[in-house]
Amino acid sequence: MYVLAFVGLATLLVSPAYASFQGNLNYDSPSKRHPNMGINVPVVSHRSHKRGAIAFQPSELNFTHGVASGDPYPDSVIIWTRVAPSLESSDSNVTVQGTVPLYNHDTEPYTQADANPVCVDWKVMQAAGNSNLSISSGASSNMSVSSGRAYTTGDIDYTVKVRTLLFTWSKSTIAWTYGLQVEATGLRPFTAYSYQFTVCGSNNTSPVGLTKTAPAEDADIDQLKFAVFSCSNYPNGYFNPYGNAARKAQHDYVVHLGDYIYESAAQGPRAHVPPRLLFSLFDYRTRHGQYRTDPDLQLLSREFAWIATWDDHEVANNGYRDGFSGLNNTEESFRNDGPSISVDQRKMNAVRAYFEWMPIRQVDMDDNLRIWRNFKMGKLMDFIVLDTRNYDRSITTLGWNNDYIDLLVDDASRTLMGSHQENWFYRQLSESAGRGATWRIIGNQIIFSRIIESFGINGDNWNGYTANRNRTLQHLYDNNIGNNIFLAGDSHQNWVSDLVWLGEKEYDDTTGAGALGVEFAGTAVSSTGNRKRINGTDADARARIDQSPVLQWQDGYYRGYFVMSVGKDRIETQFFGSPSVATRNAYDLPLANFTVLAGDNRLSRPVAGGSVESGSLRGGEVEHTNLTLNTVTGEWDDLKLIKQQMAPHIDLVGAGVSGLRCATVLLQNHCDVTIIEARARIGGRRASTGSNPIVDLAKETATPLHPWNQSTLLLDSEGRLLATSEANNALKQVWEILEDAMAHSKISSGDIQSAATLDSYFETWCDQALQFGKMTQHEAGLVLGMSQMWGAYIGDRVELQSLKYFYLKACIEGEDYFIPTDYEKIIPRISSVPLTQAYIQLNTTMACIEAFEDGLYPICLTTSEGKKQYFDDVVVTTPLGWLKKHKESIRPLHPRIASAIESISFGRLEKVLIKFPTAVWAPADARLKSDTDDTPFRRNILVFYTSGDCSTNITTSIRELQGKARDGWLQRFFEPYYSRLPGHSKTCAPLRLLATEWKNDEFAGNASYSNFQIGMADAAEDVKAIRHGMPEQHAWFAGEHTAPFEGLGTVAGA
């Protein structure tokens, strides 16, 4: 005792600020072997008092991410918060750079760092009532039993983490936070407490947190309850399981088995920030901060003490000691797979952020990156927490080396934990049994039991490390250690198995005889599981149980968690599912209940009482009751009725203009929207340069607009430039004929023969004009020649355009414009709402859509990779040409719609753009003026519209050509045209040639824009049929081929 007293008194001699900085555990390194991961406390303390430093005012600070507590010991618990001027994390990485030792005296590296430390007082209070207090009541007394002061700065992202280590001193205890010593009454084992933080010298306080200490090691405890979670993916859905468990408050502690955050760059309504893969310290800090803004995570963190470990995604997918699936420890990967941040540095950054943001103890490590630890909770149990991911793991499956891993699975050298941790683990098991603890609960990340999948075994869990599993089982069997419960997450599905050494020990899967424990592996909070409908996931579960003797229950449909009640004579485990994480809701569905009797070392039979809600149960039944608890009201509801109250989840196939517009309308009407896009980008079939008739958007975005009839440069077939007045007059006459043809078609469509063409109408019109002297022969020839330009509108020869249905190609009211620029400003405006609120899956091809009459979700979409997704409705916005080739992918497709898709014709439109040094063909005064910008502009780019057989010839010829060969072919083909332009000379060579290849692009519909050619029987009704869709099958269509008649075949119509 006197030694401790001496240490405490000696510590009091240091300056108060210095002691308080040391009192914040987040200045320490997570690893004693990596002191450079800690913060230079003397430098930070000195910097905070340097001349000119200005402290934040209390009113400028906020407790931005709530409070949390964790790692309960009998006499202490970690409490955590963040107090900062904003939600944003610090963008400095200096705390993990270089080789700076923990207590170095350098000042230069920190002179530009934060000079405004934040002072925080904290206190722990006795919760009202007794140790059996319902934590969620929020009740507490005002009497402080432990308190202190700490400072934080941007160096540690303004996080505060405090440990109160208490030990007996006469009749009182001392709260010990490294450098800070405070007299206080002691924290008692297995007792509920509240706690709060306050900005020093103010009434700016954090929310009141609630926590509970652990039982004393030798305490006689009747029961402990744990809520167990894993795999919380923020963009993938809402954290409803967190909120449900917190509101029900049926547990003492929270266990999180990893994948607490994800490192991906996923998009959608809850898109990841920062919007990129994580590599830097700033990246990981920001991602932790984003997750802690979730209200259900904040609630569960505020109300209960957590025991957490990490899985792979806290750092990167499928990590092992030398790399990850997306970043290998090689020079090539370093240069090409990330922002030149190495495997080791990335791991250091992630670990630094994890320890800053999680209420976890920085245990006295003698090795790097240690997170594995043990909690001795009375005589009832030992909770042993492992790290089977990041500590010292042998190589795992990386997405490209599965065959190699298959060759290694039985190697004796393979380990999930490394020798140091393995030996520690086996020692903890023996010591636990030796001290008489009833149960050994092992919290690890990945499935332990031998499970056979349709593809074989999963090399990324214990099945890929046979020797490590066998060593573990041998230690348990050889030392007669029973009552073992393995916990796992990672897989995003539920699995319950007897713990067995198959092949070495006899086992009866009917009775469970031969087992030495049980494994409870839980589903995800929100990460995707089995994407099939519930009947499909049930079938998959049955197949797994048939192939895996130890597996007793499996379910892949629900997101959720489980609550494990550990008692002296039994363990009761209840699994719960969330009907949907697509919206934030309070619905909680009981799935299955399991019992393990002390000394039986197996699941009690009949397993789960013989019945579960979903999945497949060995020797039992599945009964889909749909009875769901509303954890807010406490009332039970029918799941199907609940579904009717939820926002509909709509899938859009295609992220072109119509898909983006459709998504915007649906989102504005409170639907959840997923967009499936086969390309790696949004925007549909567009070239890098081209035209776009969306006038309103062009004006909103100041995109130049040029009316077709403002000024026309017309050249004849010999390349002679016609007078401006002559050109404009000819163009005017062409538009007059088109308008007459449109009116005639609309009024007399029923009387017009199906073989009548637009070309014949032009000829008749010009013949009559010649007959009555309204047009000269030269003018008639000019007009007939220019009429061929209509091929650019229909994508084929005007000789094929039906006059009968020409009115279906009517133009939208108002001025006709040509946009002589690109989509640079327009596409971002169209996509602004979907990009921020919809879930967009790029590089994802739809293979088929199936409609069902029953079930919660009537639409099942299967991707080309075989993944299934479920929706309330689907809108297919693919081009008409794609639909024609893939009608069978929509099941069932109504015969009338199938007939309409087949009947409507489409053209073959392509564009070739040729850029010259100057516009030599244009007169000096031919400077066009935009309707959206008064600044005149000259374009030195020729845009060739090609259609029909001509466009097919071009795209076929250049399909296999690249670089100079491609440019050479295009130049040879078009030189006979542009060389005839006035002012052209051999020295005026093209600078660049671009050509679309929509004809060769399946996802562009092979250059299809709907048109209405001769021979069609009932074109108008065909369009109406597709536009009507299949509402009874929850399937709809959108695109230029379903637009109002005045917009068919155009981007504006789409």
PDB file of N, CA, C and O in Angstrom, residues 447-453 463 469 473 477 494-521 541 543-554 594 601-605 607 616-619:
ATOM      1  N   ILE A 447     -16.395 -17.952 -37.886  1.00  0.00           N
ATOM      2  CA  ILE A 447     -17.026 -19.231 -37.565  1.00  0.00           C
ATOM      3  C   ILE A 447     -15.970 -20.296 -37.276  1.00  0.00           C
ATOM      4  O   ILE A 447     -15.033 -20.496 -38.042  1.00  0.00           O
ATOM      5  N   PHE A 448     -16.164 -20.999 -36.162  1.00  0.00           N
ATOM      6  CA  PHE A 448     -15.226 -22.022 -35.712  1.00  0.00           C
ATOM      7  C   PHE A 448     -15.586 -23.395 -36.280  1.00  0.00           C
ATOM      8  O   PHE A 448     -14.720 -24.176 -36.671  1.00  0.00           O
ATOM      9  N   SER A 449     -16.858 -23.708 -36.324  1.00  0.00           N
ATOM     10  CA  SER A 449     -17.296 -25.073 -36.660  1.00  0.00           C
ATOM     11  C   SER A 449     -17.032 -25.414 -38.116  1.00  0.00           C
ATOM     12  O   SER A 449     -16.949 -24.537 -38.981  1.00  0.00           O
ATOM     13  N   ARG A 450     -16.933 -26.705 -38.377  1.00  0.00           N
ATOM     14  CA  ARG A 450     -16.711 -27.188 -39.745  1.00  0.00           C
ATOM     15  C   ARG A 450     -18.038 -27.169 -40.496  1.00  0.00           C
ATOM     16  O   ARG A 450     -18.905 -28.032 -40.296  1.00  0.00           O
ATOM     17  N   ILE A 451     -18.199 -26.184 -41.365  1.00  0.00           N
ATOM     18  CA  ILE A 451     -19.411 -25.994 -42.153  1.00  0.00           C
ATOM     19  C   ILE A 451     -19.076 -26.243 -43.621  1.00  0.00           C
ATOM     20  O   ILE A 451     -18.102 -25.692 -44.147  1.00  0.00           O
ATOM     21  N   ILE A 452     -19.896 -27.054 -44.274  1.00  0.00           N
ATOM     22  CA  ILE A 452     -19.700 -27.340 -45.693  1.00  0.00           C
ATOM     23  C   ILE A 452     -20.697 -26.504 -46.501  1.00  0.00           C
ATOM     24  O   ILE A 452     -21.916 -26.617 -46.319  1.00  0.00           O
ATOM     25  N   GLU A 453     -20.169 -25.648 -47.372  1.00  0.00           N
ATOM     26  CA  GLU A 453     -20.999 -24.833 -48.252  1.00  0.00           C
ATOM     27  C   GLU A 453     -21.162 -25.541 -49.594  1.00  0.00           C
ATOM     28  O   GLU A 453     -20.525 -26.567 -49.862  1.00  0.00           O
ATOM     29  N   ASN A 463     -12.184 -22.815 -40.923  1.00  0.00           N
ATOM     30  CA  ASN A 463     -12.080 -23.937 -41.857  1.00  0.00           C
ATOM     31  C   ASN A 463     -10.841 -23.846 -42.735  1.00  0.00           C
ATOM     32  O   ASN A 463     -10.400 -24.854 -43.293  1.00  0.00           O
ATOM     33  N   ARG A 469      -7.417 -24.966 -35.529  1.00  0.00           N
ATOM     34  CA  ARG A 469      -8.639 -25.466 -34.893  1.00  0.00           C
ATOM     35  C   ARG A 469      -8.375 -26.780 -34.166  1.00  0.00           C
ATOM     36  O   ARG A 469      -8.857 -26.984 -33.032  1.00  0.00           O
ATOM     37  N   LEU A 473      -9.045 -27.687 -30.241  1.00  0.00           N
ATOM     38  CA  LEU A 473      -9.896 -28.802 -29.812  1.00  0.00           C
ATOM     39  C   LEU A 473      -9.111 -29.823 -28.991  1.00  0.00           C
ATOM     40  O   LEU A 473      -9.608 -30.355 -27.989  1.00  0.00           O
ATOM     41  N   TYR A 477     -10.115 -31.166 -25.293  1.00  0.00           N
ATOM     42  CA  TYR A 477     -10.371 -32.586 -25.024  1.00  0.00           C
ATOM     43  C   TYR A 477      -9.322 -33.176 -24.077  1.00  0.00           C
ATOM     44  O   TYR A 477      -9.663 -33.881 -23.126  1.00  0.00           O
ATOM     45  N   ASN A 494     -26.892 -16.334 -39.378  1.00  0.00           N
ATOM     46  CA  ASN A 494     -26.974 -17.019 -38.080  1.00  0.00           C
ATOM     47  C   ASN A 494     -26.606 -18.487 -38.231  1.00  0.00           C
ATOM     48  O   ASN A 494     -27.075 -19.163 -39.163  1.00  0.00           O
ATOM     49  N   TRP A 495     -25.787 -18.987 -37.284  1.00  0.00           N
ATOM     50  CA  TRP A 495     -25.378 -20.391 -37.278  1.00  0.00           C
ATOM     51  C   TRP A 495     -25.300 -20.847 -35.811  1.00  0.00           C
ATOM     52  O   TRP A 495     -24.680 -20.184 -34.982  1.00  0.00           O
ATOM     53  N   VAL A 496     -25.888 -21.980 -35.523  1.00  0.00           N
ATOM     54  CA  VAL A 496     -25.781 -22.558 -34.177  1.00  0.00           C
ATOM     55  C   VAL A 496     -25.357 -24.014 -34.331  1.00  0.00           C
ATOM     56  O   VAL A 496     -26.011 -24.793 -35.041  1.00  0.00           O
ATOM     57  N   SER A 497     -24.255 -24.379 -33.656  1.00  0.00           N
ATOM     58  CA  SER A 497     -23.665 -25.713 -33.850  1.00  0.00           C
ATOM     59  C   SER A 497     -23.206 -26.293 -32.521  1.00  0.00           C
ATOM     60  O   SER A 497     -22.877 -25.558 -31.580  1.00  0.00           O
ATOM     61  N   ASP A 498     -23.188 -27.611 -32.471  1.00  0.00           N
ATOM     62  CA  ASP A 498     -22.443 -28.286 -31.399  1.00  0.00           C
ATOM     63  C   ASP A 498     -20.957 -28.155 -31.702  1.00  0.00           C
ATOM     64  O   ASP A 498     -20.536 -28.192 -32.860  1.00  0.00           O
ATOM     65  N   LEU A 499     -20.153 -28.033 -30.637  1.00  0.00           N
ATOM     66  CA  LEU A 499     -18.708 -27.888 -30.790  1.00  0.00           C
ATOM     67  C   LEU A 499     -18.082 -29.289 -30.771  1.00  0.00           C
ATOM     68  O   LEU A 499     -18.092 -29.963 -29.742  1.00  0.00           O
ATOM     69  N   VAL A 500     -17.528 -29.694 -31.921  1.00  0.00           N
ATOM     70  CA  VAL A 500     -17.107 -31.092 -32.076  1.00  0.00           C
ATOM     71  C   VAL A 500     -15.788 -31.168 -32.844  1.00  0.00           C
ATOM     72  O   VAL A 500     -15.543 -30.364 -33.744  1.00  0.00           O
ATOM     73  N   TRP A 501     -14.956 -32.160 -32.499  1.00  0.00           N
ATOM     74  CA  TRP A 501     -13.755 -32.456 -33.281  1.00  0.00           C
ATOM     75  C   TRP A 501     -14.105 -33.585 -34.241  1.00  0.00           C
ATOM     76  O   TRP A 501     -13.884 -34.769 -33.972  1.00  0.00           O
ATOM     77  N   LEU A 502     -14.674 -33.214 -35.362  1.00  0.00           N
ATOM     78  CA  LEU A 502     -15.113 -34.207 -36.337  1.00  0.00           C
ATOM     79  C   LEU A 502     -13.910 -34.980 -36.882  1.00  0.00           C
ATOM     80  O   LEU A 502     -12.860 -34.413 -37.156  1.00  0.00           O
ATOM     81  N   GLY A 503     -14.094 -36.259 -37.057  1.00  0.00           N
ATOM     82  CA  GLY A 503     -13.028 -37.101 -37.584  1.00  0.00           C
ATOM     83  C   GLY A 503     -12.123 -37.660 -36.516  1.00  0.00           C
ATOM     84  O   GLY A 503     -11.410 -38.642 -36.744  1.00  0.00           O
ATOM     85  N   GLU A 504     -12.132 -37.046 -35.319  1.00  0.00           N
ATOM     86  CA  GLU A 504     -11.283 -37.513 -34.221  1.00  0.00           C
ATOM     87  C   GLU A 504     -12.118 -38.056 -33.064  1.00  0.00           C
ATOM     88  O   GLU A 504     -11.707 -38.975 -32.374  1.00  0.00           O
ATOM     89  N   LYS A 505     -13.279 -37.453 -32.847  1.00  0.00           N
ATOM     90  CA  LYS A 505     -14.135 -37.867 -31.733  1.00  0.00           C
ATOM     91  C   LYS A 505     -15.496 -38.280 -32.278  1.00  0.00           C
ATOM     92  O   LYS A 505     -16.007 -37.678 -33.230  1.00  0.00           O
ATOM     93  N   GLU A 506     -16.059 -39.292 -31.675  1.00  0.00           N
ATOM     94  CA  GLU A 506     -17.382 -39.736 -32.086  1.00  0.00           C
ATOM     95  C   GLU A 506     -18.415 -38.675 -31.730  1.00  0.00           C
ATOM     96  O   GLU A 506     -18.332 -38.026 -30.681  1.00  0.00           O
ATOM     97  N   TYR A 507     -19.405 -38.534 -32.594  1.00  0.00           N
ATOM     98  CA  TYR A 507     -20.424 -37.506 -32.385  1.00  0.00           C
ATOM     99  C   TYR A 507     -21.746 -37.981 -32.949  1.00  0.00           C
ATOM    100  O   TYR A 507     -21.805 -38.516 -34.067  1.00  0.00           O
ATOM    101  N   ASP A 508     -22.808 -37.780 -32.183  1.00  0.00           N
ATOM    102  CA  ASP A 508     -24.162 -38.131 -32.597  1.00  0.00           C
ATOM    103  C   ASP A 508     -24.926 -36.830 -32.792  1.00  0.00           C
ATOM    104  O   ASP A 508     -25.242 -36.140 -31.809  1.00  0.00           O
ATOM    105  N   ASP A 509     -25.230 -36.478 -34.058  1.00  0.00           N
ATOM    106  CA  ASP A 509     -25.883 -35.189 -34.284  1.00  0.00           C
ATOM    107  C   ASP A 509     -27.335 -35.173 -33.820  1.00  0.00           C
ATOM    108  O   ASP A 509     -27.949 -34.103 -33.738  1.00  0.00           O
ATOM    109  N   THR A 510     -27.890 -36.339 -33.532  1.00  0.00           N
ATOM    110  CA  THR A 510     -29.260 -36.387 -33.024  1.00  0.00           C
ATOM    111  C   THR A 510     -29.316 -36.021 -31.546  1.00  0.00           C
ATOM    112  O   THR A 510     -30.164 -35.237 -31.111  1.00  0.00           O
ATOM    113  N   THR A 511     -28.376 -36.568 -30.752  1.00  0.00           N
ATOM    114  CA  THR A 511     -28.373 -36.316 -29.302  1.00  0.00           C
ATOM    115  C   THR A 511     -27.359 -35.254 -28.890  1.00  0.00           C
ATOM    116  O   THR A 511     -27.486 -34.656 -27.824  1.00  0.00           O
ATOM    117  N   GLY A 512     -26.329 -35.061 -29.722  1.00  0.00           N
ATOM    118  CA  GLY A 512     -25.260 -34.139 -29.364  1.00  0.00           C
ATOM    119  C   GLY A 512     -24.146 -34.786 -28.582  1.00  0.00           C
ATOM    120  O   GLY A 512     -23.167 -34.118 -28.211  1.00  0.00           O
ATOM    121  N   ALA A 513     -24.242 -36.072 -28.301  1.00  0.00           N
ATOM    122  CA  ALA A 513     -23.209 -36.772 -27.542  1.00  0.00           C
ATOM    123  C   ALA A 513     -21.880 -36.701 -28.282  1.00  0.00           C
ATOM    124  O   ALA A 513     -21.811 -36.920 -29.486  1.00  0.00           O
ATOM    125  N   GLY A 514     -20.817 -36.415 -27.529  1.00  0.00           N
ATOM    126  CA  GLY A 514     -19.490 -36.301 -28.107  1.00  0.00           C
ATOM    127  C   GLY A 514     -19.015 -34.874 -28.257  1.00  0.00           C
ATOM    128  O   GLY A 514     -17.838 -34.636 -28.532  1.00  0.00           O
ATOM    129  N   ALA A 515     -19.898 -33.885 -28.078  1.00  0.00           N
ATOM    130  CA  ALA A 515     -19.519 -32.474 -28.174  1.00  0.00           C
ATOM    131  C   ALA A 515     -18.891 -32.009 -26.867  1.00  0.00           C
ATOM    132  O   ALA A 515     -19.031 -32.658 -25.820  1.00  0.00           O
ATOM    133  N   LEU A 516     -18.182 -30.888 -26.923  1.00  0.00           N
ATOM    134  CA  LEU A 516     -17.636 -30.302 -25.700  1.00  0.00           C
ATOM    135  C   LEU A 516     -17.968 -28.822 -25.581  1.00  0.00           C
ATOM    136  O   LEU A 516     -17.292 -28.057 -24.920  1.00  0.00           O
ATOM    137  N   GLY A 517     -19.053 -28.421 -26.239  1.00  0.00           N
ATOM    138  CA  GLY A 517     -19.500 -27.044 -26.150  1.00  0.00           C
ATOM    139  C   GLY A 517     -20.433 -26.713 -27.294  1.00  0.00           C
ATOM    140  O   GLY A 517     -20.916 -27.600 -28.017  1.00  0.00           O
ATOM    141  N   VAL A 518     -20.674 -25.432 -27.467  1.00  0.00           N
ATOM    142  CA  VAL A 518     -21.623 -24.938 -28.465  1.00  0.00           C
ATOM    143  C   VAL A 518     -21.053 -23.682 -29.101  1.00  0.00           C
ATOM    144  O   VAL A 518     -20.307 -22.930 -28.457  1.00  0.00           O
ATOM    145  N   GLU A 519     -21.405 -23.483 -30.374  1.00  0.00           N
ATOM    146  CA  GLU A 519     -21.049 -22.225 -31.045  1.00  0.00           C
ATOM    147  C   GLU A 519     -22.321 -21.472 -31.404  1.00  0.00           C
ATOM    148  O   GLU A 519     -23.237 -22.018 -32.017  1.00  0.00           O
ATOM    149  N   PHE A 520     -22.358 -20.179 -31.010  1.00  0.00           N
ATOM    150  CA  PHE A 520     -23.402 -19.258 -31.431  1.00  0.00           C
ATOM    151  C   PHE A 520     -22.758 -18.211 -32.341  1.00  0.00           C
ATOM    152  O   PHE A 520     -21.966 -17.396 -31.879  1.00  0.00           O
ATOM    153  N   ALA A 521     -23.085 -18.271 -33.616  1.00  0.00           N
ATOM    154  CA  ALA A 521     -22.566 -17.302 -34.580  1.00  0.00           C
ATOM    155  C   ALA A 521     -23.730 -16.448 -35.071  1.00  0.00           C
ATOM    156  O   ALA A 521     -24.725 -16.976 -35.571  1.00  0.00           O
ATOM    157  N   ALA A 541     -30.378 -22.898 -46.230  1.00  0.00           N
ATOM    158  CA  ALA A 541     -30.081 -23.345 -44.868  1.00  0.00           C
ATOM    159  C   ALA A 541     -30.255 -24.848 -44.737  1.00  0.00           C
ATOM    160  O   ALA A 541     -29.446 -25.522 -44.088  1.00  0.00           O
ATOM    161  N   ALA A 543     -29.830 -27.044 -47.068  1.00  0.00           N
ATOM    162  CA  ALA A 543     -28.707 -27.696 -47.744  1.00  0.00           C
ATOM    163  C   ALA A 543     -27.462 -27.687 -46.865  1.00  0.00           C
ATOM    164  O   ALA A 543     -26.718 -28.682 -46.805  1.00  0.00           O
ATOM    165  N   ARG A 544     -27.227 -26.599 -46.161  1.00  0.00           N
ATOM    166  CA  ARG A 544     -26.046 -26.527 -45.292  1.00  0.00           C
ATOM    167  C   ARG A 544     -26.158 -27.508 -44.135  1.00  0.00           C
ATOM    168  O   ARG A 544     -25.169 -28.142 -43.743  1.00  0.00           O
ATOM    169  N   ILE A 545     -27.334 -27.609 -43.563  1.00  0.00           N
ATOM    170  CA  ILE A 545     -27.522 -28.542 -42.453  1.00  0.00           C
ATOM    171  C   ILE A 545     -27.359 -29.980 -42.924  1.00  0.00           C
ATOM    172  O   ILE A 545     -26.760 -30.824 -42.241  1.00  0.00           O
ATOM    173  N   ASP A 546     -27.853 -30.281 -44.109  1.00  0.00           N
ATOM    174  CA  ASP A 546     -27.698 -31.632 -44.662  1.00  0.00           C
ATOM    175  C   ASP A 546     -26.227 -31.995 -44.862  1.00  0.00           C
ATOM    176  O   ASP A 546     -25.836 -33.152 -44.721  1.00  0.00           O
ATOM    177  N   GLN A 547     -25.394 -31.004 -45.189  1.00  0.00           N
ATOM    178  CA  GLN A 547     -23.992 -31.255 -45.503  1.00  0.00           C
ATOM    179  C   GLN A 547     -23.074 -31.134 -44.285  1.00  0.00           C
ATOM    180  O   GLN A 547     -21.920 -31.553 -44.350  1.00  0.00           O
ATOM    181  N   SER A 548     -23.568 -30.552 -43.177  1.00  0.00           N
ATOM    182  CA  SER A 548     -22.712 -30.240 -42.029  1.00  0.00           C
ATOM    183  C   SER A 548     -23.304 -30.846 -40.768  1.00  0.00           C
ATOM    184  O   SER A 548     -24.241 -30.277 -40.182  1.00  0.00           O
ATOM    185  N   PRO A 549     -22.814 -31.992 -40.293  1.00  0.00           N
ATOM    186  CA  PRO A 549     -23.422 -32.707 -39.158  1.00  0.00           C
ATOM    187  C   PRO A 549     -23.508 -31.883 -37.883  1.00  0.00           C
ATOM    188  O   PRO A 549     -24.457 -32.061 -37.111  1.00  0.00           O
ATOM    189  N   VAL A 550     -22.540 -30.985 -37.626  1.00  0.00           N
ATOM    190  CA  VAL A 550     -22.549 -30.244 -36.359  1.00  0.00           C
ATOM    191  C   VAL A 550     -23.552 -29.105 -36.377  1.00  0.00           C
ATOM    192  O   VAL A 550     -23.977 -28.617 -35.324  1.00  0.00           O
ATOM    193  N   LEU A 551     -23.959 -28.665 -37.540  1.00  0.00           N
ATOM    194  CA  LEU A 551     -24.829 -27.494 -37.676  1.00  0.00           C
ATOM    195  C   LEU A 551     -26.265 -27.865 -37.334  1.00  0.00           C
ATOM    196  O   LEU A 551     -26.851 -28.753 -37.938  1.00  0.00           O
ATOM    197  N   GLN A 552     -26.836 -27.145 -36.367  1.00  0.00           N
ATOM    198  CA  GLN A 552     -28.194 -27.451 -35.905  1.00  0.00           C
ATOM    199  C   GLN A 552     -29.229 -26.439 -36.398  1.00  0.00           C
ATOM    200  O   GLN A 552     -30.382 -26.805 -36.625  1.00  0.00           O
ATOM    201  N   TRP A 553     -28.844 -25.179 -36.533  1.00  0.00           N
ATOM    202  CA  TRP A 553     -29.767 -24.148 -37.054  1.00  0.00           C
ATOM    203  C   TRP A 553     -28.975 -23.157 -37.889  1.00  0.00           C
ATOM    204  O   TRP A 553     -27.847 -22.813 -37.560  1.00  0.00           O
ATOM    205  N   GLN A 554     -29.595 -22.752 -39.009  1.00  0.00           N
ATOM    206  CA  GLN A 554     -28.948 -21.767 -39.868  1.00  0.00           C
ATOM    207  C   GLN A 554     -30.021 -20.869 -40.476  1.00  0.00           C
ATOM    208  O   GLN A 554     -31.107 -21.324 -40.843  1.00  0.00           O
ATOM    209  N   PHE A 594     -32.387 -21.068 -27.722  1.00  0.00           N
ATOM    210  CA  PHE A 594     -31.561 -22.262 -27.506  1.00  0.00           C
ATOM    211  C   PHE A 594     -31.153 -22.360 -26.037  1.00  0.00           C
ATOM    212  O   PHE A 594     -30.958 -21.331 -25.357  1.00  0.00           O
ATOM    213  N   ASN A 601     -22.467 -29.911 -22.402  1.00  0.00           N
ATOM    214  CA  ASN A 601     -21.537 -29.623 -23.504  1.00  0.00           C
ATOM    215  C   ASN A 601     -22.185 -29.769 -24.880  1.00  0.00           C
ATOM    216  O   ASN A 601     -21.528 -30.128 -25.863  1.00  0.00           O
ATOM    217  N   ARG A 602     -23.446 -29.497 -24.978  1.00  0.00           N
ATOM    218  CA  ARG A 602     -24.160 -29.594 -26.253  1.00  0.00           C
ATOM    219  C   ARG A 602     -25.449 -28.800 -26.143  1.00  0.00           C
ATOM    220  O   ARG A 602     -25.875 -28.414 -25.044  1.00  0.00           O
ATOM    221  N   LEU A 603     -26.078 -28.574 -27.277  1.00  0.00           N
ATOM    222  CA  LEU A 603     -27.391 -27.945 -27.296  1.00  0.00           C
ATOM    223  C   LEU A 603     -28.424 -28.908 -26.730  1.00  0.00           C
ATOM    224  O   LEU A 603     -28.414 -30.102 -27.044  1.00  0.00           O
ATOM    225  N   SER A 604     -29.314 -28.403 -25.899  1.00  0.00           N
ATOM    226  CA  SER A 604     -30.369 -29.251 -25.348  1.00  0.00           C
ATOM    227  C   SER A 604     -31.323 -29.668 -26.450  1.00  0.00           C
ATOM    228  O   SER A 604     -31.635 -28.891 -27.359  1.00  0.00           O
ATOM    229  N   ARG A 605     -31.780 -30.926 -26.371  1.00  0.00           N
ATOM    230  CA  ARG A 605     -32.719 -31.463 -27.344  1.00  0.00           C
ATOM    231  C   ARG A 605     -34.123 -31.452 -26.748  1.00  0.00           C
ATOM    232  O   ARG A 605     -34.266 -31.642 -25.545  1.00  0.00           O
ATOM    233  N   VAL A 607     -33.614 -29.355 -30.104  1.00  0.00           N
ATOM    234  CA  VAL A 607     -32.927 -28.088 -30.332  1.00  0.00           C
ATOM    235  C   VAL A 607     -33.954 -26.992 -30.609  1.00  0.00           C
ATOM    236  O   VAL A 607     -34.903 -27.175 -31.382  1.00  0.00           O
ATOM    237  N   SER A 616     -33.477 -23.037 -41.220  1.00  0.00           N
ATOM    238  CA  SER A 616     -33.686 -24.483 -41.173  1.00  0.00           C
ATOM    239  C   SER A 616     -33.162 -25.005 -39.843  1.00  0.00           C
ATOM    240  O   SER A 616     -32.095 -24.606 -39.381  1.00  0.00           O
ATOM    241  N   LEU A 617     -33.930 -25.908 -39.235  1.00  0.00           N
ATOM    242  CA  LEU A 617     -33.602 -26.470 -37.930  1.00  0.00           C
ATOM    243  C   LEU A 617     -33.513 -27.980 -38.049  1.00  0.00           C
ATOM    244  O   LEU A 617     -34.458 -28.642 -38.501  1.00  0.00           O
ATOM    245  N   ARG A 618     -32.380 -28.529 -37.660  1.00  0.00           N
ATOM    246  CA  ARG A 618     -32.210 -29.986 -37.724  1.00  0.00           C
ATOM    247  C   ARG A 618     -33.225 -30.664 -36.798  1.00  0.00           C
ATOM    248  O   ARG A 618     -33.282 -30.386 -35.603  1.00  0.00           O
ATOM    249  N   GLY A 619     -34.027 -31.540 -37.392  1.00  0.00           N
ATOM    250  CA  GLY A 619     -35.011 -32.284 -36.616  1.00  0.00           C
ATOM    251  C   GLY A 619     -36.177 -31.455 -36.125  1.00  0.00           C
ATOM    252  O   GLY A 619     -36.959 -31.919 -35.293  1.00  0.00           O
TER     253      GLY A 619
END
